[in-house]
Amino acid sequence: MRNGDYTPTRFASQSDAVNVIFGRKTNANPENTVGLMTSGGKTPQVLVTPTTDIGKILSGLHGTQVSGEADIITSLQVAQLALKHRQNKNQRQRIIAFVGSPIKPKADEKSLVKLAKKLKKNNVAVDIVSFGSEEEIDDNDGTLRAFVDAVQSGENSHLVTVPAGANLLSDAIVSSAILAGESGLPGEFGAGDASGSGAQNNFEFGVDPSLDPELAMALRMSLEEEQARIAAQAAQNPAAAGAASSTLTSIPENAASGGAGAATAAPNLMDQDDEDAELAQALLMSQQDQGGETKVDDEDVDMDAADDEDEDGDEDEGEEEDDDEEAIAKAIEMSMAEEEQKKAEQQPPKK
């Protein structure tokens, strides 16, 4: 753990990774809690029970000393016991174990697989971060992979191998499947996503929860409320709910960066559609009103020709009205004649 193959040392890089994991987990959900324990020394020891106080975690890391050999089996058993006595029973249980030294001979594959089945039965997910020299990683890989395969339940457990190099251990964990979905980070990001302008655009809603956790939480709650409203509408009007849900999927991308522009985008589109419809209707009416030919020379309109066309139009309208009145009168006369004929037929003949 004192080796300098990881910047600055294995233990220091591991402490930095613990700090990053704590921040990601607690920012993802305010009810998340993180504990800390050691796997080396005389015996594995719980330093901090699950908490949301970063100060306790930092204090526990500061007081930890590198000594002894790691006992991964006993460490996992103690971690399971600590999770079993958590205050909030609705929290999902997860263990993230750092393995930076040989696990044999204290841990063999058969014992680890047996423990993995027990953890799986108790709904405990386990993520393992394997790091160290190339020989140590190769020696531990087969045993750790068998353990992860045995504890796996719906792809909830992962094995992440981080070889020595220029990249930080915390960067590799952030870009791995261990923190996929936490704070909106996808798992396929490269190791350099934790720095630079590219990382700023890959958070959920475009907001880094570590910089502004209140805004991130408000946006998340707003999205959950909108999803609940759409789910309620789905029972009443599935078609409208489907259209609303398709619109909702595009909101998180612009919710933080768009600001007021994103909130007013829909009304502006509606107003624009209304204006386009009115213009189209006015254009259609103008084309229908052009019964004759009008001439425009140097932006002057021939008013006499327009007046003649209006008079002709009025005469045509008057003739059409007279024709309509005559047709109505004939229809009334015919109906009255038919009624009189029916009455005459119904009357008995006179003797």
PDB file of N, CA and C in Angstrom, residues 199-266:
ATOM      1  N   ALA A 199     -16.546  17.210 -19.149  1.00  0.00           N
ATOM      2  CA  ALA A 199     -17.244  16.568 -18.047  1.00  0.00           C
ATOM      3  C   ALA A 199     -18.426  17.380 -17.580  1.00  0.00           C
ATOM      4  N   GLN A 200     -18.394  18.694 -17.795  1.00  0.00           N
ATOM      5  CA  GLN A 200     -19.457  19.544 -17.284  1.00  0.00           C
ATOM      6  C   GLN A 200     -20.772  19.285 -17.989  1.00  0.00           C
ATOM      7  N   ASN A 201     -20.724  18.768 -19.212  1.00  0.00           N
ATOM      8  CA  ASN A 201     -21.942  18.563 -19.981  1.00  0.00           C
ATOM      9  C   ASN A 201     -22.476  17.154 -19.853  1.00  0.00           C
ATOM     10  N   ASN A 202     -21.884  16.318 -18.995  1.00  0.00           N
ATOM     11  CA  ASN A 202     -22.282  14.931 -18.898  1.00  0.00           C
ATOM     12  C   ASN A 202     -22.970  14.598 -17.586  1.00  0.00           C
ATOM     13  N   PHE A 203     -23.336  15.615 -16.811  1.00  0.00           N
ATOM     14  CA  PHE A 203     -24.070  15.395 -15.589  1.00  0.00           C
ATOM     15  C   PHE A 203     -25.568  15.421 -15.883  1.00  0.00           C
ATOM     16  N   GLU A 204     -26.319  14.839 -14.985  1.00  0.00           N
ATOM     17  CA  GLU A 204     -27.767  14.859 -15.126  1.00  0.00           C
ATOM     18  C   GLU A 204     -28.264  16.284 -15.060  1.00  0.00           C
ATOM     19  N   PHE A 205     -29.115  16.692 -16.011  1.00  0.00           N
ATOM     20  CA  PHE A 205     -29.646  18.043 -16.142  1.00  0.00           C
ATOM     21  C   PHE A 205     -28.547  19.066 -16.433  1.00  0.00           C
ATOM     22  N   GLY A 206     -27.305  18.623 -16.728  1.00  0.00           N
ATOM     23  CA  GLY A 206     -26.232  19.560 -16.992  1.00  0.00           C
ATOM     24  C   GLY A 206     -25.677  20.240 -15.759  1.00  0.00           C
ATOM     25  N   VAL A 207     -25.979  19.725 -14.561  1.00  0.00           N
ATOM     26  CA  VAL A 207     -25.544  20.340 -13.307  1.00  0.00           C
ATOM     27  C   VAL A 207     -24.699  19.344 -12.543  1.00  0.00           C
ATOM     28  N   ASP A 208     -23.544  19.782 -12.069  1.00  0.00           N
ATOM     29  CA  ASP A 208     -22.684  18.943 -11.245  1.00  0.00           C
ATOM     30  C   ASP A 208     -23.208  18.974  -9.813  1.00  0.00           C
ATOM     31  N   PRO A 209     -23.740  17.866  -9.280  1.00  0.00           N
ATOM     32  CA  PRO A 209     -24.300  17.883  -7.924  1.00  0.00           C
ATOM     33  C   PRO A 209     -23.293  18.264  -6.856  1.00  0.00           C
ATOM     34  N   SER A 210     -22.011  18.026  -7.086  1.00  0.00           N
ATOM     35  CA  SER A 210     -21.013  18.389  -6.089  1.00  0.00           C
ATOM     36  C   SER A 210     -20.828  19.897  -6.000  1.00  0.00           C
ATOM     37  N   LEU A 211     -21.172  20.619  -7.060  1.00  0.00           N
ATOM     38  CA  LEU A 211     -21.053  22.075  -7.050  1.00  0.00           C
ATOM     39  C   LEU A 211     -22.344  22.749  -6.599  1.00  0.00           C
ATOM     40  N   ASP A 212     -23.475  22.230  -7.016  1.00  0.00           N
ATOM     41  CA  ASP A 212     -24.763  22.826  -6.643  1.00  0.00           C
ATOM     42  C   ASP A 212     -25.759  21.707  -6.354  1.00  0.00           C
ATOM     43  N   PRO A 213     -25.658  21.070  -5.181  1.00  0.00           N
ATOM     44  CA  PRO A 213     -26.543  19.936  -4.891  1.00  0.00           C
ATOM     45  C   PRO A 213     -28.010  20.337  -4.767  1.00  0.00           C
ATOM     46  N   GLU A 214     -28.285  21.563  -4.277  1.00  0.00           N
ATOM     47  CA  GLU A 214     -29.680  21.991  -4.121  1.00  0.00           C
ATOM     48  C   GLU A 214     -30.371  22.123  -5.472  1.00  0.00           C
ATOM     49  N   LEU A 215     -29.690  22.711  -6.449  1.00  0.00           N
ATOM     50  CA  LEU A 215     -30.285  22.847  -7.778  1.00  0.00           C
ATOM     51  C   LEU A 215     -30.496  21.488  -8.424  1.00  0.00           C
ATOM     52  N   ALA A 216     -29.505  20.602  -8.290  1.00  0.00           N
ATOM     53  CA  ALA A 216     -29.644  19.263  -8.862  1.00  0.00           C
ATOM     54  C   ALA A 216     -30.817  18.515  -8.243  1.00  0.00           C
ATOM     55  N   MET A 217     -30.986  18.642  -6.921  1.00  0.00           N
ATOM     56  CA  MET A 217     -32.096  17.965  -6.251  1.00  0.00           C
ATOM     57  C   MET A 217     -33.433  18.561  -6.669  1.00  0.00           C
ATOM     58  N   ALA A 218     -33.497  19.898  -6.815  1.00  0.00           N
ATOM     59  CA  ALA A 218     -34.742  20.538  -7.240  1.00  0.00           C
ATOM     60  C   ALA A 218     -35.134  20.095  -8.643  1.00  0.00           C
ATOM     61  N   LEU A 219     -34.162  20.010  -9.539  1.00  0.00           N
ATOM     62  CA  LEU A 219     -34.456  19.556 -10.902  1.00  0.00           C
ATOM     63  C   LEU A 219     -34.905  18.105 -10.913  1.00  0.00           C
ATOM     64  N   ARG A 220     -34.269  17.280 -10.088  1.00  0.00           N
ATOM     65  CA  ARG A 220     -34.655  15.871 -10.040  1.00  0.00           C
ATOM     66  C   ARG A 220     -36.071  15.702  -9.489  1.00  0.00           C
ATOM     67  N   MET A 221     -36.414  16.473  -8.431  1.00  0.00           N
ATOM     68  CA  MET A 221     -37.755  16.395  -7.859  1.00  0.00           C
ATOM     69  C   MET A 221     -38.796  16.889  -8.856  1.00  0.00           C
ATOM     70  N   SER A 222     -38.447  17.941  -9.589  1.00  0.00           N
ATOM     71  CA  SER A 222     -39.384  18.455 -10.600  1.00  0.00           C
ATOM     72  C   SER A 222     -39.640  17.413 -11.686  1.00  0.00           C
ATOM     73  N   LEU A 223     -38.584  16.716 -12.106  1.00  0.00           N
ATOM     74  CA  LEU A 223     -38.752  15.675 -13.114  1.00  0.00           C
ATOM     75  C   LEU A 223     -39.601  14.526 -12.584  1.00  0.00           C
ATOM     76  N   GLU A 224     -39.382  14.139 -11.331  1.00  0.00           N
ATOM     77  CA  GLU A 224     -40.174  13.053 -10.744  1.00  0.00           C
ATOM     78  C   GLU A 224     -41.643  13.442 -10.629  1.00  0.00           C
ATOM     79  N   GLU A 225     -41.918  14.698 -10.250  1.00  0.00           N
ATOM     80  CA  GLU A 225     -43.312  15.154 -10.181  1.00  0.00           C
ATOM     81  C   GLU A 225     -43.971  15.143 -11.547  1.00  0.00           C
ATOM     82  N   GLU A 226     -43.223  15.560 -12.566  1.00  0.00           N
ATOM     83  CA  GLU A 226     -43.783  15.562 -13.923  1.00  0.00           C
ATOM     84  C   GLU A 226     -44.049  14.140 -14.403  1.00  0.00           C
ATOM     85  N   GLN A 227     -43.146  13.229 -14.077  1.00  0.00           N
ATOM     86  CA  GLN A 227     -43.360  11.833 -14.458  1.00  0.00           C
ATOM     87  C   GLN A 227     -44.570  11.250 -13.742  1.00  0.00           C
ATOM     88  N   ALA A 228     -44.779  11.627 -12.479  1.00  0.00           N
ATOM     89  CA  ALA A 228     -45.947  11.149 -11.747  1.00  0.00           C
ATOM     90  C   ALA A 228     -47.230  11.708 -12.355  1.00  0.00           C
ATOM     91  N   ARG A 229     -47.197  12.972 -12.776  1.00  0.00           N
ATOM     92  CA  ARG A 229     -48.382  13.572 -13.403  1.00  0.00           C
ATOM     93  C   ARG A 229     -48.714  12.880 -14.721  1.00  0.00           C
ATOM     94  N   ILE A 230     -47.682  12.575 -15.504  1.00  0.00           N
ATOM     95  CA  ILE A 230     -47.910  11.897 -16.786  1.00  0.00           C
ATOM     96  C   ILE A 230     -48.435  10.483 -16.555  1.00  0.00           C
ATOM     97  N   ALA A 231     -47.932   9.818 -15.508  1.00  0.00           N
ATOM     98  CA  ALA A 231     -48.430   8.481 -15.203  1.00  0.00           C
ATOM     99  C   ALA A 231     -49.897   8.514 -14.805  1.00  0.00           C
ATOM    100  N   ALA A 232     -50.316   9.578 -14.099  1.00  0.00           N
ATOM    101  CA  ALA A 232     -51.722   9.705 -13.722  1.00  0.00           C
ATOM    102  C   ALA A 232     -52.599   9.961 -14.948  1.00  0.00           C
ATOM    103  N   GLN A 233     -52.070  10.724 -15.908  1.00  0.00           N
ATOM    104  CA  GLN A 233     -52.832  10.989 -17.124  1.00  0.00           C
ATOM    105  C   GLN A 233     -52.929   9.760 -18.021  1.00  0.00           C
ATOM    106  N   ALA A 234     -51.965   8.860 -17.890  1.00  0.00           N
ATOM    107  CA  ALA A 234     -51.951   7.690 -18.766  1.00  0.00           C
ATOM    108  C   ALA A 234     -53.199   6.835 -18.585  1.00  0.00           C
ATOM    109  N   ALA A 235     -53.720   6.784 -17.357  1.00  0.00           N
ATOM    110  CA  ALA A 235     -54.924   5.989 -17.105  1.00  0.00           C
ATOM    111  C   ALA A 235     -56.154   6.616 -17.747  1.00  0.00           C
ATOM    112  N   GLN A 236     -56.146   7.946 -17.869  1.00  0.00           N
ATOM    113  CA  GLN A 236     -57.313   8.638 -18.414  1.00  0.00           C
ATOM    114  C   GLN A 236     -57.227   8.806 -19.929  1.00  0.00           C
ATOM    115  N   ASN A 237     -56.061   9.250 -20.405  1.00  0.00           N
ATOM    116  CA  ASN A 237     -55.901   9.504 -21.831  1.00  0.00           C
ATOM    117  C   ASN A 237     -54.531   9.001 -22.272  1.00  0.00           C
ATOM    118  N   PRO A 238     -54.421   7.755 -22.690  1.00  0.00           N
ATOM    119  CA  PRO A 238     -53.107   7.214 -23.050  1.00  0.00           C
ATOM    120  C   PRO A 238     -52.434   7.967 -24.181  1.00  0.00           C
ATOM    121  N   ALA A 239     -53.209   8.461 -25.166  1.00  0.00           N
ATOM    122  CA  ALA A 239     -52.597   9.146 -26.304  1.00  0.00           C
ATOM    123  C   ALA A 239     -51.931  10.435 -25.867  1.00  0.00           C
ATOM    124  N   ALA A 240     -52.639  11.229 -25.041  1.00  0.00           N
ATOM    125  CA  ALA A 240     -52.060  12.490 -24.575  1.00  0.00           C
ATOM    126  C   ALA A 240     -50.876  12.246 -23.670  1.00  0.00           C
ATOM    127  N   ALA A 241     -50.957  11.195 -22.862  1.00  0.00           N
ATOM    128  CA  ALA A 241     -49.852  10.886 -21.958  1.00  0.00           C
ATOM    129  C   ALA A 241     -48.622  10.468 -22.730  1.00  0.00           C
ATOM    130  N   GLY A 242     -48.818   9.735 -23.840  1.00  0.00           N
ATOM    131  CA  GLY A 242     -47.675   9.337 -24.642  1.00  0.00           C
ATOM    132  C   GLY A 242     -46.986  10.523 -25.280  1.00  0.00           C
ATOM    133  N   ALA A 243     -47.783  11.501 -25.760  1.00  0.00           N
ATOM    134  CA  ALA A 243     -47.178  12.700 -26.334  1.00  0.00           C
ATOM    135  C   ALA A 243     -46.447  13.504 -25.286  1.00  0.00           C
ATOM    136  N   ALA A 244     -47.028  13.582 -24.075  1.00  0.00           N
ATOM    137  CA  ALA A 244     -46.373  14.335 -23.001  1.00  0.00           C
ATOM    138  C   ALA A 244     -45.089  13.667 -22.559  1.00  0.00           C
ATOM    139  N   SER A 245     -45.080  12.327 -22.489  1.00  0.00           N
ATOM    140  CA  SER A 245     -43.870  11.631 -22.057  1.00  0.00           C
ATOM    141  C   SER A 245     -42.764  11.781 -23.083  1.00  0.00           C
ATOM    142  N   SER A 246     -43.113  11.813 -24.384  1.00  0.00           N
ATOM    143  CA  SER A 246     -42.079  12.007 -25.392  1.00  0.00           C
ATOM    144  C   SER A 246     -41.481  13.399 -25.311  1.00  0.00           C
ATOM    145  N   THR A 247     -42.304  14.386 -24.933  1.00  0.00           N
ATOM    146  CA  THR A 247     -41.783  15.733 -24.734  1.00  0.00           C
ATOM    147  C   THR A 247     -40.915  15.803 -23.502  1.00  0.00           C
ATOM    148  N   LEU A 248     -41.284  15.042 -22.459  1.00  0.00           N
ATOM    149  CA  LEU A 248     -40.557  15.087 -21.199  1.00  0.00           C
ATOM    150  C   LEU A 248     -39.153  14.547 -21.334  1.00  0.00           C
ATOM    151  N   THR A 249     -38.928  13.589 -22.235  1.00  0.00           N
ATOM    152  CA  THR A 249     -37.603  12.988 -22.353  1.00  0.00           C
ATOM    153  C   THR A 249     -36.562  13.978 -22.830  1.00  0.00           C
ATOM    154  N   SER A 250     -36.988  15.047 -23.510  1.00  0.00           N
ATOM    155  CA  SER A 250     -36.025  16.030 -23.984  1.00  0.00           C
ATOM    156  C   SER A 250     -35.799  17.158 -23.002  1.00  0.00           C
ATOM    157  N   ILE A 251     -36.500  17.164 -21.862  1.00  0.00           N
ATOM    158  CA  ILE A 251     -36.370  18.273 -20.920  1.00  0.00           C
ATOM    159  C   ILE A 251     -35.046  18.258 -20.193  1.00  0.00           C
ATOM    160  N   PRO A 252     -34.541  17.113 -19.640  1.00  0.00           N
ATOM    161  CA  PRO A 252     -33.328  17.162 -18.836  1.00  0.00           C
ATOM    162  C   PRO A 252     -32.124  17.712 -19.567  1.00  0.00           C
ATOM    163  N   GLU A 253     -32.053  17.588 -20.894  1.00  0.00           N
ATOM    164  CA  GLU A 253     -30.878  18.045 -21.599  1.00  0.00           C
ATOM    165  C   GLU A 253     -30.762  19.560 -21.551  1.00  0.00           C
ATOM    166  N   ASN A 254     -31.896  20.261 -21.499  1.00  0.00           N
ATOM    167  CA  ASN A 254     -31.866  21.708 -21.566  1.00  0.00           C
ATOM    168  C   ASN A 254     -32.407  22.371 -20.312  1.00  0.00           C
ATOM    169  N   ALA A 255     -32.777  21.576 -19.298  1.00  0.00           N
ATOM    170  CA  ALA A 255     -33.440  22.163 -18.140  1.00  0.00           C
ATOM    171  C   ALA A 255     -32.555  23.145 -17.414  1.00  0.00           C
ATOM    172  N   ALA A 256     -31.258  22.817 -17.249  1.00  0.00           N
ATOM    173  CA  ALA A 256     -30.377  23.696 -16.498  1.00  0.00           C
ATOM    174  C   ALA A 256     -29.733  24.733 -17.403  1.00  0.00           C
ATOM    175  N   SER A 257     -29.285  24.335 -18.577  1.00  0.00           N
ATOM    176  CA  SER A 257     -28.575  25.251 -19.446  1.00  0.00           C
ATOM    177  C   SER A 257     -29.509  26.202 -20.169  1.00  0.00           C
ATOM    178  N   GLY A 258     -30.749  25.778 -20.415  1.00  0.00           N
ATOM    179  CA  GLY A 258     -31.675  26.616 -21.158  1.00  0.00           C
ATOM    180  C   GLY A 258     -32.299  27.697 -20.309  1.00  0.00           C
ATOM    181  N   GLY A 259     -32.509  27.449 -19.046  1.00  0.00           N
ATOM    182  CA  GLY A 259     -33.100  28.435 -18.151  1.00  0.00           C
ATOM    183  C   GLY A 259     -34.506  28.772 -18.576  1.00  0.00           C
ATOM    184  N   ALA A 260     -34.789  30.092 -18.624  1.00  0.00           N
ATOM    185  CA  ALA A 260     -36.128  30.548 -18.963  1.00  0.00           C
ATOM    186  C   ALA A 260     -36.470  30.218 -20.398  1.00  0.00           C
ATOM    187  N   GLY A 261     -35.456  30.154 -21.266  1.00  0.00           N
ATOM    188  CA  GLY A 261     -35.722  29.825 -22.662  1.00  0.00           C
ATOM    189  C   GLY A 261     -36.335  28.459 -22.812  1.00  0.00           C
ATOM    190  N   ALA A 262     -35.896  27.488 -22.017  1.00  0.00           N
ATOM    191  CA  ALA A 262     -36.457  26.144 -22.096  1.00  0.00           C
ATOM    192  C   ALA A 262     -37.880  26.121 -21.582  1.00  0.00           C
ATOM    193  N   ALA A 263     -38.179  26.941 -20.574  1.00  0.00           N
ATOM    194  CA  ALA A 263     -39.515  26.951 -20.000  1.00  0.00           C
ATOM    195  C   ALA A 263     -40.529  27.586 -20.931  1.00  0.00           C
ATOM    196  N   THR A 264     -40.097  28.536 -21.767  1.00  0.00           N
ATOM    197  CA  THR A 264     -41.037  29.240 -22.641  1.00  0.00           C
ATOM    198  C   THR A 264     -40.995  28.720 -24.062  1.00  0.00           C
ATOM    199  N   ALA A 265     -40.278  27.651 -24.312  1.00  0.00           N
ATOM    200  CA  ALA A 265     -40.151  27.151 -25.685  1.00  0.00           C
ATOM    201  C   ALA A 265     -41.483  26.687 -26.224  1.00  0.00           C
ATOM    202  N   ALA A 266     -42.258  25.940 -25.448  1.00  0.00           N
ATOM    203  CA  ALA A 266     -43.532  25.406 -25.925  1.00  0.00           C
ATOM    204  C   ALA A 266     -44.542  26.506 -26.240  1.00  0.00           C
TER     205      ALA A 266
END
